[in-house]
């Protein structure tokens, strides 16, 4: 074992050296049914924001190329499908989720599965390296600090070599977040622009006017708030279900993982009052996006779909994932006394 100290397992340590105006609200719409009044921040045109003031960053975002691209995509979907605006929003959301985030989510699971399958090899390397460092520390009289430093540096190097060998660095699993979050923001700002300002027009009618009659059921006006709070509550409920599904997959979570879970739960609840203060077009998009996220999460638990995506089998995979999920949910939230 000592003969390998200068090679793969161990490398010697380096030498250590020591007054603004108050809020106001837009008046309710005149004519037929009265719609819920929007806060001034939600209805003010982005052009009214002082570029040099605190809202300059939002003006730049609302006029940015990605947001304009999202607006053009929504207009194209509305024009090609001929659907009412509520249908166009749902169609665009489902298309984006299916074409962009679902493949990225499958890739994320692919990377995480390969990392999980490396854990036995990583544990074996850790045991051998720990022994070799202990032997060398005794021979050379290293302090505990030097020995620990040497172990960590070499362990990091060896694990990185494994990730390179199997092409599965965990950072690659974060690609989904870096794509999905900006896309969500750009789509939200684009719908906000449509709902609060005449930034585009079709056939002589502004998109804002079309959205005002483009809703359905209890939210016929997509530029108004959902005064019933049905859509906001549904968003919070679906997001909480997603959080619980992910939490039920993990056994023996660390304190950090538990803290993250509670934080995301809090964000899910906070989304309810936030969604109640923005136009229904945004809330409809958020609801559809959350529902697609839930469906995507459940789909990626399917053994057949995972096999189709060539996601490697892991020790924790089950042949009956949905049955196991229901059993875990029942045991945690229903059967306990």
GROMACS .gro file of C-alpha atoms in nm:
model
  337
    1UNK     CA    1   0.000   0.000   0.000
    2UNK     CA    2   0.283   0.238   0.084
    3UNK     CA    3   0.427   0.192  -0.260
    4UNK     CA    4   0.128   0.374  -0.405
    5UNK     CA    5   0.170   0.683  -0.190
    6UNK     CA    6   0.351   0.873  -0.461
    7UNK     CA    7   0.109   0.765  -0.731
    8UNK     CA    8  -0.267   0.756  -0.751
    9UNK     CA    9  -0.370   0.756  -0.388
   10UNK     CA   10  -0.157   1.014  -0.218
   11UNK     CA   11   0.036   1.326  -0.303
   12UNK     CA   12   0.246   1.503  -0.039
   13UNK     CA   13   0.098   1.816   0.112
   14UNK     CA   14   0.228   2.160   0.026
   15UNK     CA   15   0.417   2.362   0.286
   16UNK     CA   16   0.161   2.536   0.509
   17UNK     CA   17   0.200   2.912   0.589
   18UNK     CA   18   0.054   3.053   0.876
   19UNK     CA   19  -3.944   5.980   0.102
   20UNK     CA   20  -4.134   5.829  -0.197
   21UNK     CA   21  -4.512   5.877  -0.257
   22UNK     CA   22  -4.742   5.616  -0.100
   23UNK     CA   23  -4.903   5.329  -0.293
   24UNK     CA   24  -5.218   5.388  -0.491
   25UNK     CA   25  -5.450   5.161  -0.684
   26UNK     CA   26  -5.587   5.166  -1.034
   27UNK     CA   27  -5.961   5.221  -1.060
   28UNK     CA   28  -6.183   4.926  -1.139
   29UNK     CA   29  -6.284   4.879  -1.500
   30UNK     CA   30  -6.603   5.043  -1.617
   31UNK     CA   31  -6.873   4.875  -1.817
   32UNK     CA   32  -7.009   4.524  -1.752
   33UNK     CA   33  -6.871   4.318  -1.469
   34UNK     CA   34  -6.638   4.497  -1.230
   35UNK     CA   35  -6.294   4.342  -1.209
   36UNK     CA   36  -6.060   4.339  -0.914
   37UNK     CA   37  -5.837   4.646  -0.899
   38UNK     CA   38  -5.468   4.587  -0.958
   39UNK     CA   39  -5.203   4.753  -0.741
   40UNK     CA   40  -5.028   5.043  -0.909
   41UNK     CA   41  -4.703   4.847  -0.936
   42UNK     CA   42  -4.886   4.578  -1.128
   43UNK     CA   43  -5.053   4.806  -1.381
   44UNK     CA   44  -4.798   5.080  -1.435
   45UNK     CA   45  -4.645   5.078  -1.782
   46UNK     CA   46  -4.279   4.988  -1.782
   47UNK     CA   47  -4.210   5.301  -1.983
   48UNK     CA   48  -4.318   5.507  -1.685
   49UNK     CA   49  -4.038   5.375  -1.469
   50UNK     CA   50  -3.748   5.611  -1.425
   51UNK     CA   51  -3.448   5.444  -1.593
   52UNK     CA   52  -3.219   5.593  -1.334
   53UNK     CA   53  -3.440   5.505  -1.039
   54UNK     CA   54  -3.494   5.190  -0.840
   55UNK     CA   55  -3.715   5.043  -1.113
   56UNK     CA   56  -3.454   5.081  -1.387
   57UNK     CA   57  -3.353   4.716  -1.362
   58UNK     CA   58  -3.710   4.602  -1.425
   59UNK     CA   59  -3.750   4.834  -1.723
   60UNK     CA   60  -3.434   4.683  -1.871
   61UNK     CA   61  -3.562   4.332  -1.805
   62UNK     CA   62  -3.908   4.402  -1.950
   63UNK     CA   63  -3.755   4.541  -2.269
   64UNK     CA   64  -3.480   4.278  -2.298
   65UNK     CA   65  -3.441   4.049  -2.598
   66UNK     CA   66  -3.536   3.729  -2.407
   67UNK     CA   67  -3.863   3.883  -2.287
   68UNK     CA   68  -3.938   4.012  -2.636
   69UNK     CA   69  -3.869   3.662  -2.765
   70UNK     CA   70  -4.117   3.521  -2.513
   71UNK     CA   71  -4.375   3.777  -2.625
   72UNK     CA   72  -4.327   3.684  -2.990
   73UNK     CA   73  -4.356   3.314  -2.905
   74UNK     CA   74  -4.685   3.372  -2.722
   75UNK     CA   75  -4.820   3.578  -3.012
   76UNK     CA   76  -4.713   3.310  -3.261
   77UNK     CA   77  -4.878   3.035  -3.057
   78UNK     CA   78  -5.196   3.240  -3.033
   79UNK     CA   79  -5.197   3.311  -3.405
   80UNK     CA   80  -5.111   2.960  -3.524
   81UNK     CA   81  -5.344   2.765  -3.294
   82UNK     CA   82  -5.635   3.008  -3.307
   83UNK     CA   83  -5.702   2.929  -2.941
   84UNK     CA   84  -5.835   3.188  -2.697
   85UNK     CA   85  -5.566   3.345  -2.485
   86UNK     CA   86  -5.616   3.112  -2.190
   87UNK     CA   87  -5.568   2.818  -2.427
   88UNK     CA   88  -5.264   2.980  -2.591
   89UNK     CA   89  -5.099   3.027  -2.251
   90UNK     CA   90  -5.162   2.663  -2.159
   91UNK     CA   91  -5.044   2.539  -2.499
   92UNK     CA   92  -4.720   2.742  -2.483
   93UNK     CA   93  -4.647   2.628  -2.128
   94UNK     CA   94  -4.701   2.260  -2.209
   95UNK     CA   95  -4.490   2.290  -2.526
   96UNK     CA   96  -4.200   2.457  -2.342
   97UNK     CA   97  -4.213   2.209  -2.057
   98UNK     CA   98  -4.225   1.912  -2.291
   99UNK     CA   99  -3.960   2.032  -2.536
  100UNK     CA  100  -3.714   2.199  -2.297
  101UNK     CA  101  -3.746   2.112  -1.929
  102UNK     CA  102  -3.848   1.746  -1.959
  103UNK     CA  103  -3.534   1.645  -2.155
  104UNK     CA  104  -3.320   1.848  -1.914
  105UNK     CA  105  -3.490   1.683  -1.615
  106UNK     CA  106  -3.424   1.340  -1.767
  107UNK     CA  107  -3.058   1.439  -1.815
  108UNK     CA  108  -3.045   1.555  -1.452
  109UNK     CA  109  -3.171   1.214  -1.334
  110UNK     CA  110  -2.918   1.047  -1.565
  111UNK     CA  111  -2.628   1.235  -1.406
  112UNK     CA  112  -2.752   1.183  -1.050
  113UNK     CA  113  -2.800   0.810  -1.112
  114UNK     CA  114  -2.440   0.775  -1.234
  115UNK     CA  115  -2.314   0.972  -0.932
  116UNK     CA  116  -2.515   0.747  -0.699
  117UNK     CA  117  -2.369   0.436  -0.860
  118UNK     CA  118  -2.019   0.572  -0.796
  119UNK     CA  119  -2.072   0.593  -0.419
  120UNK     CA  120  -1.947   0.238  -0.338
  121UNK     CA  121  -1.626   0.304  -0.532
  122UNK     CA  122  -1.583   0.642  -0.363
  123UNK     CA  123  -1.627   0.484  -0.020
  124UNK     CA  124  -1.367   0.220  -0.104
  125UNK     CA  125  -1.120   0.485  -0.216
  126UNK     CA  126  -1.184   0.681   0.102
  127UNK     CA  127  -1.101   0.380   0.320
  128UNK     CA  128  -0.775   0.306   0.138
  129UNK     CA  129  -0.669   0.670   0.130
  130UNK     CA  130  -0.745   0.716   0.499
  131UNK     CA  131  -0.521   0.420   0.583
  132UNK     CA  132  -0.236   0.539   0.363
  133UNK     CA  133  -0.249   0.891   0.504
  134UNK     CA  134  -0.241   0.751   0.859
  135UNK     CA  135   0.069   0.541   0.776
  136UNK     CA  136   0.252   0.828   0.608
  137UNK     CA  137   0.158   1.070   0.890
  138UNK     CA  138   0.310   0.831   1.144
  139UNK     CA  139   0.628   0.788   0.938
  140UNK     CA  140   0.681   1.160   0.875
  141UNK     CA  141   0.540   1.296   1.198
  142UNK     CA  142   0.259   1.496   1.041
  143UNK     CA  143   0.025   1.683   1.269
  144UNK     CA  144  -0.347   1.604   1.260
  145UNK     CA  145  -0.405   1.925   1.067
  146UNK     CA  146  -0.154   1.832   0.795
  147UNK     CA  147  -0.286   1.477   0.774
  148UNK     CA  148  -0.645   1.597   0.742
  149UNK     CA  149  -0.549   1.852   0.479
  150UNK     CA  150  -0.360   1.588   0.281
  151UNK     CA  151  -0.653   1.347   0.297
  152UNK     CA  152  -0.909   1.605   0.179
  153UNK     CA  153  -0.697   1.736  -0.109
  154UNK     CA  154  -0.619   1.388  -0.241
  155UNK     CA  155  -0.975   1.269  -0.191
  156UNK     CA  156  -1.105   1.565  -0.388
  157UNK     CA  157  -0.863   1.489  -0.669
  158UNK     CA  158  -0.953   1.119  -0.684
  159UNK     CA  159  -1.328   1.183  -0.681
  160UNK     CA  160  -1.287   1.441  -0.958
  161UNK     CA  161  -1.103   1.179  -1.162
  162UNK     CA  162  -1.398   0.943  -1.121
  163UNK     CA  163  -1.643   1.212  -1.233
  164UNK     CA  164  -1.429   1.282  -1.539
  165UNK     CA  165  -1.396   0.912  -1.616
  166UNK     CA  166  -1.775   0.857  -1.609
  167UNK     CA  167  -1.860   1.206  -1.743
  168UNK     CA  168  -2.100   1.274  -1.457
  169UNK     CA  169  -1.987   1.579  -1.264
  170UNK     CA  170  -2.273   1.676  -1.027
  171UNK     CA  171  -2.265   2.034  -1.153
  172UNK     CA  172  -2.413   1.909  -1.480
  173UNK     CA  173  -2.727   1.818  -1.288
  174UNK     CA  174  -2.788   2.190  -1.222
  175UNK     CA  175  -2.835   2.273  -1.591
  176UNK     CA  176  -3.211   2.232  -1.546
  177UNK     CA  177  -3.223   2.513  -1.290
  178UNK     CA  178  -3.013   2.750  -1.501
  179UNK     CA  179  -3.251   2.704  -1.795
  180UNK     CA  180  -3.589   2.664  -1.625
  181UNK     CA  181  -3.568   2.959  -1.385
  182UNK     CA  182  -3.478   3.225  -1.648
  183UNK     CA  183  -3.742   3.083  -1.883
  184UNK     CA  184  -4.003   3.112  -1.606
  185UNK     CA  185  -3.900   3.472  -1.540
  186UNK     CA  186  -3.902   3.577  -1.906
  187UNK     CA  187  -4.245   3.422  -1.967
  188UNK     CA  188  -4.384   3.586  -1.654
  189UNK     CA  189  -4.254   3.931  -1.748
  190UNK     CA  190  -4.385   3.889  -2.104
  191UNK     CA  191  -4.735   3.809  -1.978
  192UNK     CA  192  -4.712   4.097  -1.735
  193UNK     CA  193  -4.625   4.329  -2.024
  194UNK     CA  194  -4.926   4.203  -2.219
  195UNK     CA  195  -5.160   4.242  -1.923
  196UNK     CA  196  -5.057   4.591  -1.817
  197UNK     CA  197  -4.948   4.773  -2.132
  198UNK     CA  198  -5.028   4.789  -2.505
  199UNK     CA  199  -4.686   4.661  -2.611
  200UNK     CA  200  -4.821   4.459  -2.905
  201UNK     CA  201  -5.129   4.461  -3.121
  202UNK     CA  202  -5.302   4.214  -3.349
  203UNK     CA  203  -5.564   4.301  -3.610
  204UNK     CA  204  -5.602   4.649  -3.466
  205UNK     CA  205  -5.662   4.530  -3.109
  206UNK     CA  206  -5.404   4.551  -2.834
  207UNK     CA  207  -5.310   4.226  -2.664
  208UNK     CA  208  -5.423   4.379  -2.336
  209UNK     CA  209  -5.774   4.420  -2.479
  210UNK     CA  210  -5.770   4.063  -2.605
  211UNK     CA  211  -5.659   3.932  -2.267
  212UNK     CA  212  -5.943   4.124  -2.101
  213UNK     CA  213  -6.187   3.890  -2.278
  214UNK     CA  214  -5.958   3.590  -2.322
  215UNK     CA  215  -6.020   3.410  -1.994
  216UNK     CA  216  -6.253   3.126  -1.902
  217UNK     CA  217  -6.470   3.004  -1.614
  218UNK     CA  218  -6.440   3.229  -1.308
  219UNK     CA  219  -6.153   3.436  -1.454
  220UNK     CA  220  -6.286   3.573  -1.787
  221UNK     CA  221  -6.052   3.875  -1.763
  222UNK     CA  222  -5.687   3.767  -1.773
  223UNK     CA  223  -5.568   4.121  -1.695
  224UNK     CA  224  -5.749   4.127  -1.359
  225UNK     CA  225  -5.679   3.960  -1.027
  226UNK     CA  226  -5.838   3.629  -0.936
  227UNK     CA  227  -6.061   3.762  -0.660
  228UNK     CA  228  -6.170   3.408  -0.567
  229UNK     CA  229  -5.810   3.305  -0.484
  230UNK     CA  230  -5.878   2.967  -0.646
  231UNK     CA  231  -5.582   2.986  -0.885
  232UNK     CA  232  -5.334   3.110  -0.621
  233UNK     CA  233  -5.437   2.838  -0.373
  234UNK     CA  234  -5.406   2.571  -0.643
  235UNK     CA  235  -5.052   2.692  -0.718
  236UNK     CA  236  -4.952   2.665  -0.353
  237UNK     CA  237  -5.111   2.321  -0.316
  238UNK     CA  238  -4.941   2.175  -0.625
  239UNK     CA  239  -4.602   2.316  -0.525
  240UNK     CA  240  -4.639   2.168  -0.176
  241UNK     CA  241  -4.726   1.829  -0.328
  242UNK     CA  242  -4.408   1.844  -0.538
  243UNK     CA  243  -4.202   1.928  -0.228
  244UNK     CA  244  -4.352   1.637  -0.034
  245UNK     CA  245  -4.295   1.391  -0.320
  246UNK     CA  246  -3.927   1.487  -0.331
  247UNK     CA  247  -3.902   1.469   0.050
  248UNK     CA  248  -4.060   1.121   0.060
  249UNK     CA  249  -3.793   0.996  -0.182
  250UNK     CA  250  -3.517   1.077   0.067
  251UNK     CA  251  -3.455   0.860   0.373
  252UNK     CA  252  -3.258   0.996   0.666
  253UNK     CA  253  -3.221   1.353   0.541
  254UNK     CA  254  -2.941   1.564   0.685
  255UNK     CA  255  -3.011   1.882   0.881
  256UNK     CA  256  -2.924   2.088   0.575
  257UNK     CA  257  -3.163   1.890   0.353
  258UNK     CA  258  -3.437   1.924   0.615
  259UNK     CA  259  -3.377   2.299   0.632
  260UNK     CA  260  -3.395   2.330   0.253
  261UNK     CA  261  -3.720   2.132   0.250
  262UNK     CA  262  -3.880   2.364   0.506
  263UNK     CA  263  -3.754   2.668   0.314
  264UNK     CA  264  -3.911   2.547  -0.011
  265UNK     CA  265  -4.234   2.473   0.175
  266UNK     CA  266  -4.234   2.831   0.296
  267UNK     CA  267  -4.178   2.963  -0.056
  268UNK     CA  268  -4.467   2.749  -0.182
  269UNK     CA  269  -4.700   2.899   0.078
  270UNK     CA  270  -4.568   3.250   0.010
  271UNK     CA  271  -4.654   3.210  -0.357
  272UNK     CA  272  -5.025   3.208  -0.268
  273UNK     CA  273  -5.055   3.576  -0.160
  274UNK     CA  274  -4.808   3.679  -0.431
  275UNK     CA  275  -5.019   3.511  -0.699
  276UNK     CA  276  -5.325   3.690  -0.562
  277UNK     CA  277  -5.171   4.030  -0.647
  278UNK     CA  278  -5.078   3.975  -1.013
  279UNK     CA  279  -5.292   3.948  -1.330
  280UNK     CA  280  -5.466   3.616  -1.388
  281UNK     CA  281  -5.262   3.556  -1.704
  282UNK     CA  282  -4.947   3.519  -1.493
  283UNK     CA  283  -5.124   3.304  -1.236
  284UNK     CA  284  -5.259   3.076  -1.508
  285UNK     CA  285  -4.908   3.033  -1.647
  286UNK     CA  286  -4.767   2.963  -1.301
  287UNK     CA  287  -5.040   2.709  -1.230
  288UNK     CA  288  -4.988   2.526  -1.560
  289UNK     CA  289  -4.611   2.530  -1.511
  290UNK     CA  290  -4.645   2.385  -1.160
  291UNK     CA  291  -4.886   2.118  -1.282
  292UNK     CA  292  -4.643   2.020  -1.557
  293UNK     CA  293  -4.366   2.009  -1.298
  294UNK     CA  294  -4.573   1.767  -1.088
  295UNK     CA  295  -4.649   1.551  -1.393
  296UNK     CA  296  -4.282   1.556  -1.492
  297UNK     CA  297  -4.177   1.450  -1.143
  298UNK     CA  298  -4.416   1.155  -1.147
  299UNK     CA  299  -4.322   1.054  -1.502
  300UNK     CA  300  -3.952   1.040  -1.415
  301UNK     CA  301  -4.033   0.782  -1.147
  302UNK     CA  302  -4.166   0.539  -1.408
  303UNK     CA  303  -3.923   0.247  -1.469
  304UNK     CA  304  -4.025   0.228  -1.834
  305UNK     CA  305  -3.969   0.599  -1.894
  306UNK     CA  306  -3.634   0.587  -1.714
  307UNK     CA  307  -3.533   0.293  -1.930
  308UNK     CA  308  -3.646   0.481  -2.240
  309UNK     CA  309  -3.425   0.777  -2.135
  310UNK     CA  310  -3.137   0.534  -2.063
  311UNK     CA  311  -3.115   0.643  -1.701
  312UNK     CA  312  -2.894   0.388  -1.521
  313UNK     CA  313  -3.050   0.164  -1.259
  314UNK     CA  314  -2.958   0.247  -0.901
  315UNK     CA  315  -2.983   0.065  -0.572
  316UNK     CA  316  -3.279   0.281  -0.469
  317UNK     CA  317  -3.489   0.218  -0.781
  318UNK     CA  318  -3.819   0.036  -0.735
  319UNK     CA  319  -4.034  -0.170  -0.971
  320UNK     CA  320  -4.346  -0.020  -0.809
  321UNK     CA  321  -4.257   0.348  -0.752
  322UNK     CA  322  -4.614   0.481  -0.745
  323UNK     CA  323  -4.730   0.216  -0.499
  324UNK     CA  324  -4.429   0.291  -0.279
  325UNK     CA  325  -4.498   0.664  -0.299
  326UNK     CA  326  -4.860   0.619  -0.193
  327UNK     CA  327  -4.756   0.389   0.092
  328UNK     CA  328  -4.499   0.641   0.216
  329UNK     CA  329  -4.749   0.926   0.191
  330UNK     CA  330  -5.015   0.722   0.375
  331UNK     CA  331  -4.771   0.623   0.650
  332UNK     CA  332  -4.645   0.978   0.703
  333UNK     CA  333  -4.963   1.184   0.682
  334UNK     CA  334  -5.264   0.954   0.729
  335UNK     CA  335  -5.192   0.649   0.940
  336UNK     CA  336  -4.983   0.820   1.207
  337UNK     CA  337  -5.171   0.901   1.526
   0.00000   0.00000   0.00000
